[in-house]
Amino acid sequence: MSKDSGNQIVSRKRVVEHGEVYTGEREVGAMLDLVKDETVRPDSRFLEPACGNGNFMVEILRRKLAAITARYGRSRGGWTEKAVCAVCSVYGIDILEDNVAEARRRLYDVFAGHAAATLGGISDELGNTVRFILSRNVIWGDALTLLTAGGDSRPIVFSEWTFIGGGKVKRRDFTLDTLLKNTPMQEPNLFSDLGDEAFIPLPVKEYPNVNFLKLSDNEQNQPQP
């Protein structure tokens, strides 16, 4: 779990009820340095199963966007596509609703800050796209039961976003339950992207290829609560 201040707990009650103890910024950086090369690849996927309010995800996105800016900063179109790809690669789950909301906000703010510095601002279309992806990638749920939280529990579903060229994205939805239960622990899955052969189960749903800036326009692409 994570927190963006020096405090590692919000309240004793949350520690007792949810085991919520946040990871400090220094520790986050040191741990990510162990996989430093992967943290700067736009399409290298990361899943934080107890993401708190997002320190790991935020730092990963910062590193990715910094690398993208260094390489594509002079190309508005190139930067935008790679930056959205980076957002698509970061996933998280937390059992507390306020943590999920804050994590999504922090990730959006990091993206918007880089967009302002690189593009001079963030358009409504780009902003809506990023918010939509974050609504799919950062889930209010329980990583132990693999179910969503909030009263209407159902299997957690994550979207795989694959950039296929020409600005198009292929979206496929997978249940986390299927990803984990059908994958031997020693083998990779949807969230292992180190260049080895990945185990990919059958998706629960596939969507037509669309431009990456039109993902939120497809009325079938409704986010999870």
Coordinates of N, CA and C in Angstrom, one line a residue:
M1 N 0.8 -1.2 0.0 CA 0.0 0.0 0.0 C 0.9 1.2 0.0
S2 N 0.2 2.4 -0.2 CA 1.0 3.6 -0.4 C 0.3 4.8 0.1
K3 N 1.1 5.8 0.4 CA 0.6 7.1 0.8 C 1.6 8.2 0.3
D4 N 1.1 9.3 -0.1 CA 2.0 10.3 -0.6 C 2.5 11.3 0.4
S5 N 2.4 11.0 1.7 CA 2.9 11.9 2.7 C 3.9 11.1 3.6
G6 N 4.4 11.7 4.6 CA 5.3 11.0 5.5 C 4.6 10.0 6.4
N7 N 3.3 10.2 6.6 CA 2.5 9.3 7.5 C 2.3 8.0 6.8
Q8 N 2.5 6.9 7.5 CA 2.3 5.5 7.0 C 0.9 4.9 7.4
I9 N 0.2 5.6 8.2 CA -1.2 5.1 8.6 C -2.1 6.3 8.5
V10 N -3.4 6.0 8.2 CA -4.4 7.0 8.2 C -5.1 7.1 9.6
S11 N -5.4 5.9 10.1 CA -6.0 5.8 11.5 C -5.7 4.4 12.0
R12 N -5.7 4.2 13.3 CA -5.5 2.9 13.9 C -6.7 2.0 13.6
K13 N -7.9 2.5 13.4 CA -9.0 1.7 13.1 C -8.8 1.1 11.7
R14 N -8.3 1.8 10.8 CA -8.1 1.3 9.4 C -7.0 0.2 9.5
V15 N -6.0 0.4 10.3 CA -4.9 -0.6 10.5 C -5.5 -1.9 11.0
V16 N -6.3 -1.8 12.0 CA -6.9 -3.0 12.7 C -7.9 -3.7 11.7
E17 N -8.8 -2.9 11.1 CA -9.8 -3.5 10.3 C -9.3 -4.0 8.9
H18 N -8.3 -3.3 8.3 CA -7.9 -3.6 7.0 C -6.4 -3.8 6.8
G19 N -5.7 -3.8 7.9 CA -4.2 -4.0 7.8 C -3.6 -2.9 6.9
E20 N -4.1 -1.7 6.9 CA -3.7 -0.6 6.1 C -2.4 0.1 6.6
V21 N -1.3 -0.2 6.1 CA 0.0 0.5 6.4 C 0.6 0.9 5.1
Y22 N 0.8 2.2 4.9 CA 1.3 2.6 3.6 C 2.8 2.5 3.5
T23 N 3.3 2.3 2.3 CA 4.7 2.2 1.9 C 5.3 3.6 1.7
G24 N 6.4 3.9 2.3 CA 7.0 5.2 2.2 C 7.6 5.4 0.8
E25 N 7.8 6.7 0.4 CA 8.3 7.1 -0.9 C 9.6 6.5 -1.2
R26 N 10.5 6.5 -0.2 CA 11.9 6.0 -0.4 C 11.8 4.5 -0.7
E27 N 11.0 3.8 0.0 CA 10.9 2.3 -0.2 C 10.3 2.0 -1.6
V28 N 9.3 2.8 -2.0 CA 8.7 2.7 -3.3 C 9.8 2.8 -4.4
G29 N 10.6 3.9 -4.3 CA 11.6 4.1 -5.3 C 12.6 3.0 -5.3
A30 N 13.0 2.5 -4.1 CA 14.0 1.5 -4.1 C 13.5 0.2 -4.7
M31 N 12.3 -0.2 -4.4 CA 11.7 -1.4 -4.9 C 11.5 -1.3 -6.5
L32 N 11.1 -0.2 -6.9 CA 10.9 0.0 -8.4 C 12.3 0.0 -9.1
D33 N 13.3 0.5 -8.4 CA 14.7 0.4 -9.0 C 15.1 -1.0 -9.3
L34 N 14.6 -2.0 -8.6 CA 14.9 -3.4 -8.9 C 14.5 -3.8 -10.3
V35 N 13.4 -3.2 -10.8 CA 12.9 -3.5 -12.2 C 12.9 -2.2 -13.0
K36 N 14.0 -1.5 -12.9 CA 14.1 -0.1 -13.4 C 13.8 -0.1 -14.9
D37 N 14.3 -1.0 -15.7 CA 14.1 -1.0 -17.1 C 12.6 -1.1 -17.5
E38 N 11.9 -2.0 -16.7 CA 10.5 -2.2 -17.0 C 9.7 -0.9 -16.6
T39 N 10.1 -0.2 -15.7 CA 9.3 1.0 -15.3 C 9.3 2.1 -16.3
V40 N 10.2 2.0 -17.3 CA 10.2 3.1 -18.3 C 9.7 2.6 -19.7
R41 N 9.3 1.4 -19.8 CA 8.6 0.9 -21.0 C 7.2 1.2 -21.0
P42 N 6.7 1.9 -22.0 CA 5.3 2.4 -22.0 C 4.3 1.2 -21.8
D43 N 4.5 0.1 -22.4 CA 3.6 -1.0 -22.4 C 3.8 -2.1 -21.4
S44 N 4.8 -1.9 -20.5 CA 5.1 -3.0 -19.5 C 4.1 -2.9 -18.4
R45 N 3.4 -3.9 -18.2 CA 2.2 -3.9 -17.2 C 2.6 -4.2 -15.8
F46 N 1.9 -3.4 -14.9 CA 2.1 -3.6 -13.5 C 0.8 -3.7 -12.8
L47 N 0.6 -4.6 -11.8 CA -0.6 -4.8 -11.0 C -0.2 -4.7 -9.6
E48 N -0.8 -3.7 -8.9 CA -0.7 -3.6 -7.4 C -2.0 -4.0 -6.7
P49 N -2.0 -5.2 -6.1 CA -3.2 -5.8 -5.6 C -3.7 -5.2 -4.3
A50 N -2.9 -4.4 -3.7 CA -3.4 -3.6 -2.5 C -2.8 -2.2 -2.6
C51 N -3.3 -1.5 -3.6 CA -2.7 -0.3 -4.1 C -2.8 0.9 -3.2
G52 N -3.6 0.9 -2.1 CA -3.7 2.1 -1.3 C -4.2 3.2 -2.1
N53 N -3.6 4.4 -1.9 CA -3.9 5.5 -2.7 C -3.0 5.8 -3.8
G54 N -2.1 4.8 -4.1 CA -1.5 4.8 -5.4 C 0.0 5.1 -5.5
N55 N 0.8 5.1 -4.4 CA 2.2 5.5 -4.6 C 3.0 4.7 -5.6
F56 N 2.8 3.4 -5.6 CA 3.6 2.6 -6.6 C 3.1 2.9 -8.0
M57 N 1.8 3.0 -8.2 CA 1.3 3.3 -9.5 C 1.7 4.7 -10.0
V58 N 1.6 5.6 -9.1 CA 2.0 7.0 -9.4 C 3.4 7.1 -9.8
E59 N 4.3 6.5 -9.1 CA 5.7 6.5 -9.4 C 6.0 5.8 -10.7
I60 N 5.4 4.7 -10.9 CA 5.6 4.0 -12.2 C 5.1 4.9 -13.4
L61 N 4.0 5.5 -13.2 CA 3.5 6.4 -14.3 C 4.4 7.6 -14.5
R62 N 4.9 8.1 -13.4 CA 5.9 9.2 -13.6 C 7.1 8.8 -14.4
R63 N 7.6 7.7 -14.0 CA 8.9 7.2 -14.7 C 8.6 6.9 -16.2
K64 N 7.5 6.3 -16.5 CA 7.1 6.0 -17.9 C 6.9 7.3 -18.6
L65 N 6.2 8.3 -18.1 CA 6.0 9.5 -18.8 C 7.2 10.4 -19.0
A66 N 8.1 10.3 -18.0 CA 9.4 11.0 -18.2 C 10.2 10.4 -19.3
A67 N 10.2 9.1 -19.4 CA 10.9 8.4 -20.5 C 10.3 8.7 -21.8
I68 N 9.0 8.7 -21.9 CA 8.2 9.0 -23.1 C 8.5 10.5 -23.6
T69 N 8.5 11.4 -22.6 CA 8.8 12.8 -22.9 C 10.2 13.0 -23.5
A70 N 11.1 12.3 -22.9 CA 12.5 12.4 -23.4 C 12.6 11.9 -24.8
R71 N 11.8 10.9 -25.2 CA 11.9 10.3 -26.6 C 11.0 11.0 -27.5
Y72 N 9.8 11.3 -27.1 CA 8.7 11.7 -28.0 C 8.2 13.1 -27.8
G73 N 8.9 13.9 -26.9 CA 8.5 15.2 -26.5 C 8.2 16.2 -27.6
R74 N 8.9 16.0 -28.7 CA 8.7 17.0 -29.8 C 7.6 16.5 -30.8
S75 N 7.0 15.4 -30.6 CA 5.9 14.9 -31.4 C 4.6 14.8 -30.6
R76 N 3.7 15.7 -30.8 CA 2.5 15.8 -30.1 C 1.7 14.4 -30.2
G77 N 1.6 14.0 -31.4 CA 0.8 12.7 -31.6 C 1.6 11.5 -31.1
G78 N 2.9 11.5 -31.3 CA 3.6 10.3 -30.7 C 3.6 10.3 -29.2
W79 N 3.8 11.5 -28.6 CA 3.8 11.6 -27.1 C 2.4 11.2 -26.6
T80 N 1.3 11.7 -27.2 CA 0.0 11.4 -26.7 C -0.3 9.9 -26.7
E81 N 0.0 9.3 -27.8 CA -0.3 7.8 -27.9 C 0.5 7.0 -27.0
K82 N 1.8 7.3 -26.8 CA 2.6 6.5 -25.9 C 2.2 6.8 -24.5
A83 N 1.8 8.1 -24.2 CA 1.5 8.4 -22.8 C 0.2 7.7 -22.4
V84 N -0.8 7.6 -23.3 CA -2.0 6.9 -23.0 C -1.7 5.4 -22.9
C85 N -0.8 4.9 -23.7 CA -0.4 3.5 -23.5 C 0.2 3.2 -22.1
A86 N 0.9 4.2 -21.6 CA 1.5 4.1 -20.3 C 0.4 4.0 -19.2
V87 N -0.6 4.9 -19.4 CA -1.8 4.8 -18.4 C -2.4 3.4 -18.5
C88 N -2.6 2.9 -19.7 CA -3.2 1.6 -19.9 C -2.5 0.4 -19.2
S89 N -1.2 0.7 -18.9 CA -0.3 -0.4 -18.4 C -0.3 -0.5 -16.9
V90 N -1.0 0.4 -16.2 CA -0.9 0.4 -14.7 C -2.3 0.0 -14.1
Y91 N -2.2 -1.0 -13.3 CA -3.5 -1.6 -12.7 C -3.4 -1.6 -11.2
G92 N -4.5 -1.5 -10.5 CA -4.5 -1.6 -9.0 C -5.9 -2.0 -8.5
I93 N -5.8 -2.6 -7.3 CA -7.0 -3.0 -6.6 C -6.9 -2.5 -5.2
D94 N -8.0 -2.0 -4.6 CA -8.0 -1.7 -3.1 C -9.3 -1.9 -2.6
I95 N -9.4 -2.3 -1.3 CA -10.6 -2.6 -0.7 C -11.4 -1.4 -0.1
L96 N -10.7 -0.3 -0.1 CA -11.3 0.9 0.5 C -11.6 1.9 -0.7
E97 N -12.8 2.3 -0.7 CA -13.3 3.2 -1.8 C -12.6 4.5 -1.9
D98 N -12.3 5.1 -0.8 CA -11.6 6.4 -0.8 C -10.2 6.3 -1.3
N99 N -9.6 5.2 -1.1 CA -8.2 5.0 -1.6 C -8.3 4.9 -3.2
V100 N -9.3 4.1 -3.7 CA -9.4 4.0 -5.1 C -9.7 5.3 -5.8
A101 N -10.6 6.1 -5.2 CA -10.8 7.4 -5.8 C -9.6 8.3 -5.8
E102 N -8.8 8.3 -4.7 CA -7.6 9.1 -4.6 C -6.6 8.6 -5.5
A103 N -6.4 7.3 -5.7 CA -5.4 6.8 -6.6 C -5.7 7.2 -8.0
R104 N -7.0 7.1 -8.4 CA -7.4 7.5 -9.8 C -7.1 9.0 -10.0
R105 N -7.4 9.8 -8.9 CA -7.2 11.2 -9.0 C -5.7 11.6 -9.2
R106 N -4.9 10.9 -8.4 CA -3.4 11.2 -8.4 C -2.8 10.8 -9.7
L107 N -3.2 9.6 -10.2 CA -2.7 9.2 -11.5 C -3.1 10.2 -12.6
Y108 N -4.4 10.6 -12.6 CA -4.9 11.6 -13.6 C -4.1 12.9 -13.5
D109 N -3.8 13.3 -12.2 CA -3.1 14.6 -12.1 C -1.7 14.5 -12.6
V110 N -1.0 13.3 -12.4 CA 0.3 13.1 -12.9 C 0.3 13.2 -14.5
F111 N -0.7 12.5 -15.1 CA -0.8 12.6 -16.5 C -1.1 14.0 -17.0
A112 N -2.0 14.7 -16.3 CA -2.4 16.0 -16.8 C -1.2 17.0 -16.6
G113 N -0.4 16.8 -15.6 CA 0.8 17.7 -15.4 C 1.8 17.5 -16.5
H114 N 2.0 16.3 -16.9 CA 3.0 16.0 -18.0 C 2.4 16.5 -19.3
A115 N 1.1 16.3 -19.5 CA 0.4 16.8 -20.7 C 0.5 18.3 -20.8
A116 N 0.3 19.0 -19.7 CA 0.4 20.5 -19.7 C 1.8 20.9 -20.1
A117 N 2.9 20.2 -19.6 CA 4.2 20.6 -19.9 C 4.6 20.3 -21.3
T118 N 4.1 19.2 -21.9 CA 4.5 18.7 -23.2 C 3.6 19.3 -24.3
L119 N 2.2 19.3 -24.0 CA 1.3 19.7 -25.1 C 0.7 21.1 -24.8
G120 N 1.0 21.6 -23.7 CA 0.4 23.0 -23.4 C -0.9 22.9 -22.7
G121 N -1.4 21.6 -22.4 CA -2.7 21.5 -21.8 C -3.2 20.1 -22.1
I122 N -4.4 19.8 -21.6 CA -5.0 18.5 -21.9 C -6.4 18.7 -22.4
S123 N -6.7 18.2 -23.6 CA -8.1 18.4 -24.2 C -9.1 17.6 -23.4
D124 N -10.4 18.0 -23.6 CA -11.5 17.2 -23.0 C -11.4 15.8 -23.5
E125 N -11.2 15.6 -24.8 CA -11.2 14.2 -25.3 C -10.1 13.4 -24.7
L126 N -8.9 13.9 -24.6 CA -7.8 13.2 -24.0 C -8.1 13.0 -22.5
G127 N -8.6 14.0 -21.8 CA -8.9 13.8 -20.4 C -9.9 12.8 -20.1
N128 N -11.0 12.7 -21.0 CA -12.0 11.7 -20.8 C -11.5 10.3 -21.1
T129 N -10.6 10.2 -22.0 CA -10.0 8.9 -22.3 C -9.2 8.4 -21.1
V130 N -8.4 9.3 -20.5 CA -7.5 8.8 -19.4 C -8.4 8.5 -18.2
R131 N -9.4 9.3 -17.9 CA -10.3 9.0 -16.8 C -11.0 7.6 -17.0
F132 N -11.4 7.4 -18.3 CA -12.1 6.1 -18.5 C -11.2 4.9 -18.3
I133 N -10.0 5.0 -18.8 CA -9.0 3.9 -18.6 C -8.8 3.7 -17.1
L134 N -8.6 4.8 -16.4 CA -8.3 4.6 -14.9 C -9.5 4.0 -14.2
S135 N -10.8 4.3 -14.7 CA -11.9 3.7 -14.1 C -12.0 2.1 -14.3
R136 N -11.3 1.7 -15.4 CA -11.2 0.2 -15.6 C -10.0 -0.4 -15.0
N137 N -9.0 0.4 -14.8 CA -7.7 -0.2 -14.3 C -7.5 -0.1 -12.8
V138 N -8.2 0.8 -12.2 CA -8.0 0.9 -10.7 C -9.4 0.5 -10.1
I139 N -9.5 -0.6 -9.5 CA -10.7 -1.2 -9.1 C -11.0 -1.2 -7.6
W140 N -12.2 -0.9 -7.2 CA -12.6 -1.0 -5.8 C -13.0 -2.5 -5.6
G141 N -12.1 -3.2 -4.9 CA -12.4 -4.7 -4.7 C -11.5 -5.3 -3.7
D142 N -11.6 -6.6 -3.6 CA -10.8 -7.4 -2.6 C -9.9 -8.3 -3.4
A143 N -8.6 -8.1 -3.3 CA -7.7 -9.0 -4.0 C -7.6 -10.4 -3.5
L144 N -8.1 -10.6 -2.3 CA -8.1 -11.9 -1.7 C -9.3 -12.8 -2.2
T145 N -10.5 -12.1 -2.2 CA -11.7 -12.9 -2.7 C -11.8 -12.8 -4.3
L146 N -11.1 -11.8 -4.9 CA -11.1 -11.5 -6.3 C -12.5 -11.0 -6.8
L147 N -13.2 -10.4 -5.8 CA -14.5 -9.8 -6.1 C -14.5 -8.3 -5.9
T148 N -15.4 -7.6 -6.6 CA -15.5 -6.2 -6.4 C -16.2 -5.9 -5.0
A149 N -16.0 -4.7 -4.5 CA -16.6 -4.3 -3.3 C -17.8 -3.4 -3.5
G150 N -18.5 -3.0 -2.5 CA -19.6 -2.0 -2.6 C -21.0 -2.6 -2.6
G151 N -21.1 -3.8 -2.2 CA -22.5 -4.4 -2.1 C -22.9 -5.3 -3.2
D152 N -22.5 -5.0 -4.4 CA -22.9 -5.8 -5.6 C -21.7 -6.5 -6.1
S153 N -21.2 -7.5 -5.2 CA -20.0 -8.2 -5.5 C -20.1 -9.0 -6.7
R154 N -19.0 -8.9 -7.6 CA -18.9 -9.8 -8.7 C -17.5 -9.9 -9.1
P155 N -17.1 -10.9 -9.9 CA -15.7 -11.1 -10.2 C -15.0 -9.8 -10.7
I156 N -13.8 -9.5 -10.2 CA -13.1 -8.4 -10.8 C -12.7 -8.7 -12.2
V157 N -12.9 -7.7 -13.1 CA -12.6 -7.8 -14.5 C -11.6 -6.6 -14.8
F158 N -10.5 -7.0 -15.5 CA -9.6 -6.0 -16.0 C -9.6 -6.1 -17.5
S159 N -9.4 -4.9 -18.0 CA -9.3 -4.8 -19.5 C -7.8 -4.8 -19.9
E160 N -7.5 -5.6 -21.0 CA -6.2 -5.5 -21.6 C -6.4 -4.6 -22.8
W161 N -5.5 -3.6 -22.8 CA -5.5 -2.6 -23.9 C -4.2 -2.9 -24.8
T162 N -4.4 -3.3 -26.0 CA -3.3 -3.6 -26.9 C -3.3 -2.6 -28.1
F163 N -2.2 -1.8 -28.2 CA -2.1 -0.9 -29.3 C -1.6 -1.6 -30.5
I164 N -2.4 -1.6 -31.5 CA -2.1 -2.4 -32.7 C -1.6 -1.7 -33.9
G165 N -1.3 -0.4 -33.8 CA -0.8 0.4 -34.9 C -1.9 1.4 -35.4
G166 N -1.5 2.4 -36.0 CA -2.4 3.4 -36.6 C -3.3 4.1 -35.6
G167 N -2.8 4.1 -34.3 CA -3.6 4.8 -33.3 C -4.8 3.9 -32.8
K168 N -4.9 2.7 -33.2 CA -6.0 1.8 -32.8 C -5.6 0.9 -31.6
V169 N -6.7 0.7 -30.8 CA -6.5 -0.2 -29.6 C -7.5 -1.3 -29.7
K170 N -7.0 -2.5 -29.3 CA -7.8 -3.7 -29.1 C -8.0 -3.9 -27.6
R171 N -9.3 -3.9 -27.2 CA -9.6 -4.1 -25.8 C -10.2 -5.5 -25.6
R172 N -9.7 -6.2 -24.6 CA -10.2 -7.5 -24.2 C -10.4 -7.5 -22.7
D173 N -11.5 -8.0 -22.2 CA -11.7 -8.1 -20.8 C -11.5 -9.5 -20.3
F174 N -10.8 -9.6 -19.1 CA -10.5 -10.9 -18.5 C -10.9 -10.8 -17.0
T175 N -11.4 -11.9 -16.4 CA -11.6 -11.9 -15.0 C -10.3 -12.2 -14.3
L176 N -10.1 -11.5 -13.2 CA -8.8 -11.7 -12.5 C -8.8 -13.2 -11.9
D177 N -10.0 -13.7 -11.6 CA -10.1 -15.0 -11.1 C -9.5 -16.0 -12.1
T178 N -9.9 -15.8 -13.3 CA -9.4 -16.7 -14.4 C -7.9 -16.6 -14.6
L179 N -7.5 -15.3 -14.6 CA -6.0 -15.1 -14.8 C -5.2 -15.8 -13.8
L180 N -5.6 -15.7 -12.5 CA -4.8 -16.3 -11.4 C -5.0 -17.8 -11.3
K181 N -6.2 -18.3 -11.3 CA -6.5 -19.7 -11.0 C -6.0 -20.6 -12.1
N182 N -6.0 -20.1 -13.3 CA -5.6 -21.0 -14.5 C -4.1 -20.8 -14.9
T183 N -3.4 -20.0 -14.0 CA -2.0 -19.8 -14.3 C -1.1 -20.3 -13.2
P184 N -0.3 -21.3 -13.5 CA 0.7 -21.8 -12.5 C 1.5 -20.6 -12.0
M185 N 1.8 -20.6 -10.7 CA 2.4 -19.5 -10.0 C 3.8 -19.2 -10.6
Q186 N 4.5 -20.2 -11.2 CA 5.8 -20.0 -11.7 C 5.8 -19.5 -13.1
E187 N 4.6 -19.4 -13.7 CA 4.5 -19.0 -15.1 C 3.9 -17.6 -15.2
P188 N 4.2 -16.8 -16.3 CA 3.6 -15.5 -16.5 C 2.2 -15.5 -16.8
N189 N 1.5 -14.3 -16.7 CA 0.1 -14.1 -17.1 C 0.0 -12.8 -17.7
L190 N -1.3 -12.3 -17.7 CA -1.5 -11.0 -18.4 C -0.7 -9.9 -17.8
F191 N -0.3 -10.0 -16.6 CA 0.5 -8.9 -15.9 C 2.0 -9.2 -15.9
S192 N 2.4 -10.3 -16.5 CA 3.9 -10.5 -16.7 C 4.2 -10.2 -18.1
D193 N 5.1 -9.2 -18.3 CA 5.4 -8.7 -19.6 C 6.9 -8.4 -19.7
L194 N 7.6 -9.5 -19.5 CA 9.1 -9.4 -19.5 C 9.7 -10.0 -20.8
G195 N 8.9 -10.2 -21.8 CA 9.4 -10.7 -23.0 C 9.3 -12.2 -23.2
D196 N 8.8 -12.9 -22.1 CA 8.7 -14.3 -22.2 C 7.2 -14.6 -22.7
E197 N 7.0 -15.9 -23.0 CA 5.7 -16.2 -23.5 C 4.6 -16.1 -22.4
A198 N 3.6 -15.4 -22.7 CA 2.5 -15.1 -21.7 C 1.4 -16.1 -21.8
F199 N 0.8 -16.5 -20.7 CA -0.4 -17.3 -20.7 C -1.6 -16.4 -20.7
I200 N -2.4 -16.5 -21.7 CA -3.5 -15.7 -21.9 C -4.8 -16.5 -22.0
P201 N -5.7 -16.5 -21.0 CA -6.9 -17.3 -21.1 C -7.9 -16.6 -22.0
L202 N -9.0 -17.3 -22.2 CA -10.0 -16.7 -23.1 C -10.6 -15.5 -22.4
P203 N -10.8 -14.4 -23.1 CA -11.4 -13.2 -22.6 C -12.9 -13.4 -22.4
V204 N -13.5 -12.7 -21.4 CA -14.9 -12.7 -21.2 C -15.7 -11.8 -22.2
K205 N -14.9 -10.9 -22.8 CA -15.5 -10.0 -23.8 C -14.4 -9.4 -24.6
E206 N -14.7 -9.2 -25.9 CA -13.8 -8.5 -26.8 C -14.6 -7.3 -27.4
Y207 N -13.9 -6.3 -27.8 CA -14.5 -5.0 -28.3 C -13.8 -4.7 -29.7
P208 N -14.6 -4.0 -30.5 CA -14.0 -3.6 -31.8 C -12.8 -2.7 -31.6
N209 N -11.9 -2.8 -32.6 CA -10.7 -1.9 -32.5 C -11.2 -0.5 -32.7
V210 N -10.7 0.4 -31.9 CA -11.0 1.8 -32.0 C -9.8 2.7 -31.8
N211 N -9.9 4.0 -32.2 CA -8.8 4.9 -32.0 C -8.7 5.1 -30.5
F212 N -7.4 5.2 -30.0 CA -7.2 5.3 -28.6 C -7.9 6.5 -27.9
L213 N -8.2 7.5 -28.7 CA -8.9 8.7 -28.1 C -10.4 8.5 -28.1
K214 N -10.9 7.4 -28.6 CA -12.3 7.2 -28.7 C -12.8 6.1 -27.8
L215 N -11.9 5.6 -26.9 CA -12.3 4.5 -26.0 C -13.5 4.8 -25.2
S216 N -13.6 6.0 -24.7 CA -14.7 6.3 -23.8 C -16.0 6.6 -24.5
D217 N -15.9 6.7 -25.9 CA -17.1 7.1 -26.6 C -18.0 5.8 -26.9
N218 N -17.4 4.7 -26.9 CA -18.1 3.4 -27.1 C -19.0 3.2 -26.0
E219 N -20.3 3.2 -26.2 CA -21.3 3.1 -25.1 C -21.3 1.7 -24.5
Q220 N -20.7 0.7 -25.2 CA -20.5 -0.6 -24.6 C -19.4 -0.6 -23.5
N221 N -18.5 0.3 -23.6 CA -17.3 0.3 -22.7 C -17.7 1.0 -21.4
Q222 N -18.6 0.5 -20.6 CA -19.0 1.1 -19.4 C -18.1 0.6 -18.2
P223 N -17.5 1.6 -17.5 CA -16.6 1.2 -16.4 C -17.3 0.5 -15.2
Q224 N -16.5 -0.3 -14.5 CA -17.0 -0.9 -13.2 C -17.2 0.2 -12.2
P225 N -18.1 0.0 -11.3 CA -18.2 1.0 -10.2 C -16.9 1.1 -9.4

